[in-house]
PDB file of C-alpha atoms in Angstrom:
ATOM      1  CA  UNK A  43     149.862  67.019 143.789  1.00 97.00           C
ATOM      2  CA  UNK A  44     152.079  64.604 141.930  1.00 98.00           C
ATOM      3  CA  UNK A  45     155.788  65.394 141.685  1.00 98.00           C
ATOM      4  CA  UNK A  46     157.889  62.996 139.639  1.00 98.00           C
ATOM      5  CA  UNK A  47     160.350  62.538 136.794  1.00 98.00           C
ATOM      6  CA  UNK A  48     159.054  62.277 133.238  1.00 98.00           C
ATOM      7  CA  UNK A  49     160.967  59.009 132.810  1.00 97.00           C
ATOM      8  CA  UNK A  50     158.439  57.466 135.255  1.00 98.00           C
ATOM      9  CA  UNK A  51     155.412  58.297 133.097  1.00 96.00           C
ATOM     10  CA  UNK A  52     154.412  54.636 132.734  1.00 97.00           C
ATOM     11  CA  UNK A  53     153.338  54.733 136.409  1.00 97.00           C
ATOM     12  CA  UNK A  54     150.435  56.945 135.311  1.00 98.00           C
ATOM     13  CA  UNK A  55     149.152  54.815 132.428  1.00 97.00           C
ATOM     14  CA  UNK A  56     145.932  54.109 134.372  1.00 96.00           C
ATOM     15  CA  UNK A  57     145.197  57.855 134.507  1.00 97.00           C
ATOM     16  CA  UNK A  58     144.532  58.096 130.789  1.00 96.00           C
ATOM     17  CA  UNK A  59     144.323  61.861 130.223  1.00 98.00           C
ATOM     18  CA  UNK A  60     147.195  62.610 132.607  1.00 98.00           C
ATOM     19  CA  UNK A  61     149.207  59.896 130.871  1.00 98.00           C
ATOM     20  CA  UNK A  62     148.452  61.429 127.444  1.00 98.00           C
ATOM     21  CA  UNK A  63     149.669  64.795 128.718  1.00 98.00           C
ATOM     22  CA  UNK A  64     152.849  63.255 130.138  1.00 98.00           C
ATOM     23  CA  UNK A  65     153.501  61.390 126.889  1.00 98.00           C
ATOM     24  CA  UNK A  66     153.196  64.700 125.021  1.00 98.00           C
ATOM     25  CA  UNK A  67     155.726  66.275 127.427  1.00 98.00           C
ATOM     26  CA  UNK A  68     158.184  63.410 127.073  1.00 97.00           C
ATOM     27  CA  UNK A  69     158.142  63.796 123.284  1.00 97.00           C
ATOM     28  CA  UNK A  70     158.206  67.610 123.211  1.00 97.00           C
ATOM     29  CA  UNK A  71     161.439  69.256 122.085  1.00 96.00           C
ATOM     30  CA  UNK A  72     162.760  72.731 122.758  1.00 97.00           C
ATOM     31  CA  UNK A  73     161.885  73.804 119.209  1.00 97.00           C
ATOM     32  CA  UNK A  74     158.154  73.113 119.678  1.00 98.00           C
ATOM     33  CA  UNK A  75     155.984  75.990 118.491  1.00 98.00           C
ATOM     34  CA  UNK A  76     154.519  78.261 121.155  1.00 98.00           C
ATOM     35  CA  UNK A  77     150.737  78.317 121.514  1.00 98.00           C
ATOM     36  CA  UNK A  78     148.048  75.687 122.046  1.00 98.00           C
ATOM     37  CA  UNK A  79     148.473  72.053 121.070  1.00 98.00           C
ATOM     38  CA  UNK A  80     145.319  69.908 121.269  1.00 98.00           C
ATOM     39  CA  UNK A  81     146.175  66.422 122.509  1.00 98.00           C
ATOM     40  CA  UNK A  82     142.633  65.050 122.803  1.00 98.00           C
ATOM     41  CA  UNK A  83     139.148  66.331 123.714  1.00 98.00           C
ATOM     42  CA  UNK A  84     140.126  66.719 127.388  1.00 98.00           C
ATOM     43  CA  UNK A  85     143.791  67.664 127.140  1.00 98.00           C
ATOM     44  CA  UNK A  86     145.492  70.793 125.759  1.00 98.00           C
ATOM     45  CA  UNK A  87     149.145  71.791 126.044  1.00 98.00           C
ATOM     46  CA  UNK A  88     149.994  75.494 126.272  1.00 98.00           C
ATOM     47  CA  UNK A  89     153.564  76.229 125.226  1.00 98.00           C
ATOM     48  CA  UNK A  90     154.977  79.609 126.189  1.00 98.00           C
ATOM     49  CA  UNK A  91     158.238  81.428 126.607  1.00 98.00           C
ATOM     50  CA  UNK A  92     158.487  82.990 130.052  1.00 97.00           C
ATOM     51  CA  UNK A  93     161.038  84.559 132.343  1.00 97.00           C
ATOM     52  CA  UNK A  94     161.078  83.420 135.947  1.00 98.00           C
ATOM     53  CA  UNK A  95     161.181  86.061 138.706  1.00 97.00           C
ATOM     54  CA  UNK A  96     161.807  86.358 142.422  1.00 96.00           C
ATOM     55  CA  UNK A  97     158.080  86.942 143.037  1.00 94.00           C
ATOM     56  CA  UNK A  98     154.845  86.374 141.165  1.00 94.00           C
ATOM     57  CA  UNK A  99     152.584  89.448 141.403  1.00 91.00           C
ATOM     58  CA  UNK A 100     149.499  87.242 141.052  1.00 92.00           C
ATOM     59  CA  UNK A 101     150.545  85.113 144.040  1.00 95.00           C
ATOM     60  CA  UNK A 102     148.750  81.744 144.085  1.00 98.00           C
ATOM     61  CA  UNK A 103     146.297  80.477 141.473  1.00 98.00           C
ATOM     62  CA  UNK A 104     143.957  77.504 141.341  1.00 98.00           C
ATOM     63  CA  UNK A 105     141.525  76.029 138.839  1.00 98.00           C
ATOM     64  CA  UNK A 106     138.143  74.331 139.096  1.00 97.00           C
ATOM     65  CA  UNK A 107     137.689  72.646 135.719  1.00 98.00           C
ATOM     66  CA  UNK A 108     141.249  71.528 134.978  1.00 98.00           C
ATOM     67  CA  UNK A 109     144.386  70.214 136.575  1.00 98.00           C
ATOM     68  CA  UNK A 110     147.763  71.498 135.423  1.00 98.00           C
ATOM     69  CA  UNK A 111     150.917  69.636 134.529  1.00 98.00           C
ATOM     70  CA  UNK A 112     153.897  72.041 134.695  1.00 98.00           C
ATOM     71  CA  UNK A 113     157.057  71.163 132.765  1.00 98.00           C
ATOM     72  CA  UNK A 114     159.807  73.513 131.559  1.00 98.00           C
ATOM     73  CA  UNK A 115     161.593  72.212 128.483  1.00 98.00           C
ATOM     74  CA  UNK A 116     164.814  73.986 129.464  1.00 97.00           C
ATOM     75  CA  UNK A 117     166.100  75.309 132.773  1.00 96.00           C
ATOM     76  CA  UNK A 118     164.236  75.106 136.057  1.00 98.00           C
ATOM     77  CA  UNK A 119     161.325  76.838 137.758  1.00 98.00           C
ATOM     78  CA  UNK A 120     160.360  76.997 141.417  1.00 98.00           C
ATOM     79  CA  UNK A 121     156.665  76.594 142.323  1.00 98.00           C
ATOM     80  CA  UNK A 122     155.115  77.123 145.756  1.00 97.00           C
ATOM     81  CA  UNK A 123     152.118  74.876 146.472  1.00 98.00           C
ATOM     82  CA  UNK A 124     149.591  75.381 149.293  1.00 97.00           C
ATOM     83  CA  UNK A 125     146.150  73.889 149.789  1.00 97.00           C
ATOM     84  CA  UNK A 126     143.459  76.438 148.838  1.00 97.00           C
ATOM     85  CA  UNK A 127     141.764  76.140 152.254  1.00 96.00           C
ATOM     86  CA  UNK A 128     144.955  77.658 153.704  1.00 96.00           C
ATOM     87  CA  UNK A 129     144.899  80.652 151.336  1.00 97.00           C
ATOM     88  CA  UNK A 130     142.937  83.908 151.236  1.00 97.00           C
ATOM     89  CA  UNK A 131     140.952  84.310 148.010  1.00 97.00           C
ATOM     90  CA  UNK A 132     141.258  87.803 146.535  1.00 97.00           C
ATOM     91  CA  UNK A 133     139.635  87.412 143.121  1.00 97.00           C
ATOM     92  CA  UNK A 134     136.384  86.057 141.785  1.00 97.00           C
ATOM     93  CA  UNK A 135     136.520  82.812 139.845  1.00 97.00           C
ATOM     94  CA  UNK A 136     136.628  83.477 136.100  1.00 97.00           C
ATOM     95  CA  UNK A 137     135.161  80.596 134.111  1.00 97.00           C
ATOM     96  CA  UNK A 138     136.629  81.818 130.801  1.00 96.00           C
ATOM     97  CA  UNK A 139     140.176  81.401 132.163  1.00 95.00           C
ATOM     98  CA  UNK A 140     139.306  78.762 134.786  1.00 98.00           C
ATOM     99  CA  UNK A 141     141.290  80.707 137.359  1.00 97.00           C
ATOM    100  CA  UNK A 142     140.910  82.126 140.835  1.00 98.00           C
ATOM    101  CA  UNK A 143     143.703  83.884 142.725  1.00 98.00           C
ATOM    102  CA  UNK A 144     144.806  83.667 146.346  1.00 97.00           C
ATOM    103  CA  UNK A 145     147.364  85.177 148.732  1.00 96.00           C
ATOM    104  CA  UNK A 146     148.568  84.996 152.343  1.00 94.00           C
ATOM    105  CA  UNK A 147     149.105  81.297 152.973  1.00 93.00           C
ATOM    106  CA  UNK A 148     148.220  80.407 156.556  1.00 92.00           C
ATOM    107  CA  UNK A 149     149.387  76.824 156.164  1.00 81.00           C
ATOM    108  CA  UNK A 150     152.750  75.469 155.141  1.00 87.00           C
ATOM    109  CA  UNK A 151     153.572  75.925 151.482  1.00 93.00           C
ATOM    110  CA  UNK A 152     155.629  73.249 149.776  1.00 96.00           C
ATOM    111  CA  UNK A 153     158.385  74.370 147.435  1.00 97.00           C
ATOM    112  CA  UNK A 154     159.099  72.221 144.389  1.00 98.00           C
ATOM    113  CA  UNK A 155     161.413  72.618 141.422  1.00 98.00           C
ATOM    114  CA  UNK A 156     160.244  71.553 137.980  1.00 98.00           C
ATOM    115  CA  UNK A 157     162.467  71.173 134.957  1.00 97.00           C
ATOM    116  CA  UNK A 158     165.452  68.988 134.131  1.00 97.00           C
ATOM    117  CA  UNK A 159     163.067  66.061 133.770  1.00 97.00           C
ATOM    118  CA  UNK A 160     160.800  66.832 136.753  1.00 98.00           C
ATOM    119  CA  UNK A 161     157.111  67.709 136.383  1.00 98.00           C
ATOM    120  CA  UNK A 162     154.281  68.581 138.759  1.00 98.00           C
ATOM    121  CA  UNK A 163     150.604  67.680 138.442  1.00 98.00           C
ATOM    122  CA  UNK A 164     148.566  70.253 140.353  1.00 98.00           C
ATOM    123  CA  UNK A 165     144.932  69.498 141.190  1.00 98.00           C
ATOM    124  CA  UNK A 166     142.166  72.070 141.884  1.00 98.00           C
ATOM    125  CA  UNK A 167     142.872  72.009 145.633  1.00 97.00           C
ATOM    126  CA  UNK A 168     146.562  72.778 145.003  1.00 98.00           C
ATOM    127  CA  UNK A 169     146.954  76.549 145.046  1.00 98.00           C
ATOM    128  CA  UNK A 170     150.193  77.209 143.202  1.00 98.00           C
ATOM    129  CA  UNK A 171     152.519  80.140 142.695  1.00 97.00           C
ATOM    130  CA  UNK A 172     154.518  79.366 139.543  1.00 98.00           C
ATOM    131  CA  UNK A 173     157.143  81.256 137.540  1.00 96.00           C
ATOM    132  CA  UNK A 174     159.599  81.697 140.411  1.00 98.00           C
ATOM    133  CA  UNK A 175     163.333  81.644 139.759  1.00 98.00           C
ATOM    134  CA  UNK A 176     165.807  79.348 141.463  1.00 96.00           C
ATOM    135  CA  UNK A 177     168.743  81.756 141.955  1.00 94.00           C
ATOM    136  CA  UNK A 178     168.181  84.462 139.380  1.00 97.00           C
ATOM    137  CA  UNK A 179     165.571  85.121 136.661  1.00 98.00           C
ATOM    138  CA  UNK A 180     165.868  82.781 133.708  1.00 97.00           C
ATOM    139  CA  UNK A 181     164.179  82.561 130.302  1.00 98.00           C
ATOM    140  CA  UNK A 182     162.342  79.272 129.855  1.00 97.00           C
ATOM    141  CA  UNK A 183     160.257  77.515 127.288  1.00 98.00           C
ATOM    142  CA  UNK A 184     157.525  75.939 129.361  1.00 98.00           C
ATOM    143  CA  UNK A 185     154.579  73.651 128.747  1.00 98.00           C
ATOM    144  CA  UNK A 186     151.499  73.655 130.946  1.00 98.00           C
ATOM    145  CA  UNK A 187     149.208  70.788 130.060  1.00 98.00           C
ATOM    146  CA  UNK A 188     145.566  71.439 131.016  1.00 98.00           C
ATOM    147  CA  UNK A 189     143.552  68.275 131.725  1.00 98.00           C
ATOM    148  CA  UNK A 190     139.772  68.652 132.027  1.00 98.00           C
ATOM    149  CA  UNK A 191     138.440  66.900 135.114  1.00 95.00           C
TER     150      UNK A 191
END
Protein backbone atom coordinates (compact mmCIF):
# COMPACT_ATOMS: atom_id res chain seq x y z
CA UNK A 1 0.00 0.00 0.00
CA UNK A 2 1.03 3.56 -0.71
CA UNK A 3 -0.70 6.34 1.21
CA UNK A 4 0.28 9.88 0.29
CA UNK A 5 -0.86 13.33 -0.80
CA UNK A 6 -1.47 14.00 -4.49
CA UNK A 7 0.89 16.99 -4.30
CA UNK A 8 3.73 14.45 -3.88
CA UNK A 9 3.02 12.67 -7.17
CA UNK A 10 6.48 13.45 -8.57
CA UNK A 11 7.88 10.88 -6.09
CA UNK A 12 6.23 8.19 -8.23
CA UNK A 13 7.54 9.29 -11.64
CA UNK A 14 9.63 6.09 -11.87
CA UNK A 15 6.45 4.00 -11.59
CA UNK A 16 5.17 5.06 -14.99
CA UNK A 17 1.60 3.69 -15.00
CA UNK A 18 0.99 4.63 -11.36
CA UNK A 19 2.38 8.08 -12.13
CA UNK A 20 0.05 8.44 -15.14
CA UNK A 21 -2.90 7.54 -12.92
CA UNK A 22 -1.83 10.05 -10.26
CA UNK A 23 -1.36 12.76 -12.88
CA UNK A 24 -4.92 12.09 -14.09
CA UNK A 25 -6.19 12.42 -10.49
CA UNK A 26 -4.31 15.66 -9.89
CA UNK A 27 -5.91 17.20 -12.99
CA UNK A 28 -9.42 15.81 -12.44
CA UNK A 29 -12.10 18.29 -11.37
CA UNK A 30 -15.37 17.70 -9.58
CA UNK A 31 -17.30 18.20 -12.82
CA UNK A 32 -15.58 15.25 -14.56
CA UNK A 33 -18.05 12.94 -16.28
CA UNK A 34 -18.87 9.68 -14.52
CA UNK A 35 -17.85 6.45 -16.25
CA UNK A 36 -14.61 5.07 -17.67
CA UNK A 37 -11.73 7.25 -18.79
CA UNK A 38 -8.92 5.45 -20.66
CA UNK A 39 -5.56 6.92 -19.70
CA UNK A 40 -3.32 4.47 -21.57
CA UNK A 41 -3.32 0.77 -22.51
CA UNK A 42 -2.70 -0.26 -18.88
CA UNK A 43 -4.56 2.43 -16.96
CA UNK A 44 -8.29 3.21 -16.71
CA UNK A 45 -10.02 5.64 -14.35
CA UNK A 46 -13.53 4.79 -13.14
CA UNK A 47 -15.44 7.85 -11.97
CA UNK A 48 -18.55 7.24 -9.90
CA UNK A 49 -20.88 8.97 -7.52
CA UNK A 50 -21.23 7.01 -4.29
CA UNK A 51 -22.54 7.41 -0.78
CA UNK A 52 -20.32 6.25 2.05
CA UNK A 53 -21.84 4.06 4.79
CA UNK A 54 -21.04 2.76 8.25
CA UNK A 55 -20.44 -0.74 6.83
CA UNK A 56 -19.73 -2.27 3.45
CA UNK A 57 -21.88 -5.38 2.89
CA UNK A 58 -19.22 -6.85 0.60
CA UNK A 59 -16.56 -6.54 3.32
CA UNK A 60 -13.03 -6.70 1.87
CA UNK A 61 -12.12 -7.00 -1.80
CA UNK A 62 -8.87 -7.68 -3.63
CA UNK A 63 -7.75 -7.93 -7.24
CA UNK A 64 -5.27 -10.11 -9.11
CA UNK A 65 -4.74 -8.29 -12.40
CA UNK A 66 -4.85 -4.66 -11.26
CA UNK A 67 -3.92 -2.36 -8.44
CA UNK A 68 -6.31 0.38 -7.38
CA UNK A 69 -5.70 4.04 -6.70
CA UNK A 70 -8.58 5.43 -4.59
CA UNK A 71 -9.21 9.18 -4.61
CA UNK A 72 -12.44 11.04 -3.77
CA UNK A 73 -12.71 14.37 -5.55
CA UNK A 74 -14.81 15.83 -2.72
CA UNK A 75 -15.25 14.85 0.91
CA UNK A 76 -13.51 11.94 2.59
CA UNK A 77 -13.80 8.16 2.69
CA UNK A 78 -12.49 5.66 5.22
CA UNK A 79 -10.90 2.44 3.91
CA UNK A 80 -9.86 -0.57 6.00
CA UNK A 81 -6.83 -2.43 4.63
CA UNK A 82 -5.73 -5.94 5.68
CA UNK A 83 -3.34 -8.35 4.00
CA UNK A 84 -5.30 -11.07 2.15
CA UNK A 85 -3.48 -13.86 4.01
CA UNK A 86 -5.18 -12.54 7.17
CA UNK A 87 -8.68 -12.67 5.63
CA UNK A 88 -11.18 -15.45 4.98
CA UNK A 89 -12.11 -15.74 1.30
CA UNK A 90 -15.86 -16.17 0.77
CA UNK A 91 -16.22 -15.78 -2.99
CA UNK A 92 -14.61 -17.26 -6.06
CA UNK A 93 -12.33 -15.02 -8.08
CA UNK A 94 -14.20 -13.49 -11.02
CA UNK A 95 -11.87 -12.65 -13.90
CA UNK A 96 -14.44 -10.44 -15.66
CA UNK A 97 -14.50 -8.05 -12.68
CA UNK A 98 -11.02 -8.92 -11.38
CA UNK A 99 -12.43 -9.25 -7.88
CA UNK A 100 -12.48 -11.68 -4.99
CA UNK A 101 -14.16 -10.97 -1.65
CA UNK A 102 -13.04 -11.64 1.91
CA UNK A 103 -14.27 -11.25 5.49
CA UNK A 104 -13.22 -11.85 9.11
CA UNK A 105 -9.78 -10.28 9.36
CA UNK A 106 -7.56 -12.27 11.71
CA UNK A 107 -4.72 -9.78 11.47
CA UNK A 108 -4.67 -6.09 12.24
CA UNK A 109 -6.50 -3.94 9.72
CA UNK A 110 -5.14 -0.48 9.02
CA UNK A 111 -7.62 2.36 8.74
CA UNK A 112 -6.85 5.14 6.28
CA UNK A 113 -8.77 8.20 5.13
CA UNK A 114 -8.64 9.23 1.49
CA UNK A 115 -9.85 12.53 0.13
CA UNK A 116 -8.88 16.15 0.73
CA UNK A 117 -5.74 15.53 -1.30
CA UNK A 118 -4.89 12.05 0.06
CA UNK A 119 -4.89 8.92 -2.11
CA UNK A 120 -4.19 5.23 -1.54
CA UNK A 121 -2.55 2.77 -3.92
CA UNK A 122 -3.75 -0.73 -3.05
CA UNK A 123 -1.88 -3.74 -4.44
CA UNK A 124 -3.30 -7.27 -4.97
CA UNK A 125 -2.18 -8.38 -1.49
CA UNK A 126 -4.01 -5.42 0.10
CA UNK A 127 -7.53 -6.58 0.91
CA UNK A 128 -9.55 -3.40 1.24
CA UNK A 129 -12.97 -2.43 2.52
CA UNK A 130 -13.80 0.91 0.87
CA UNK A 131 -16.84 3.20 0.92
CA UNK A 132 -16.91 3.70 4.69
CA UNK A 133 -18.01 7.01 6.16
CA UNK A 134 -15.98 9.11 8.56
CA UNK A 135 -18.75 10.32 10.91
CA UNK A 136 -21.92 9.99 8.89
CA UNK A 137 -22.76 8.88 5.33
CA UNK A 138 -21.68 11.36 2.69
CA UNK A 139 -22.18 11.63 -1.08
CA UNK A 140 -18.88 11.63 -2.94
CA UNK A 141 -17.60 11.79 -6.45
CA UNK A 142 -14.80 9.26 -6.45
CA UNK A 143 -12.18 8.06 -8.90
CA UNK A 144 -10.69 4.58 -8.74
CA UNK A 145 -7.80 4.25 -11.15
CA UNK A 146 -7.16 0.64 -12.22
CA UNK A 147 -3.54 -0.08 -13.20
CA UNK A 148 -2.84 -3.40 -14.94
CA UNK A 149 0.11 -5.19 -13.37
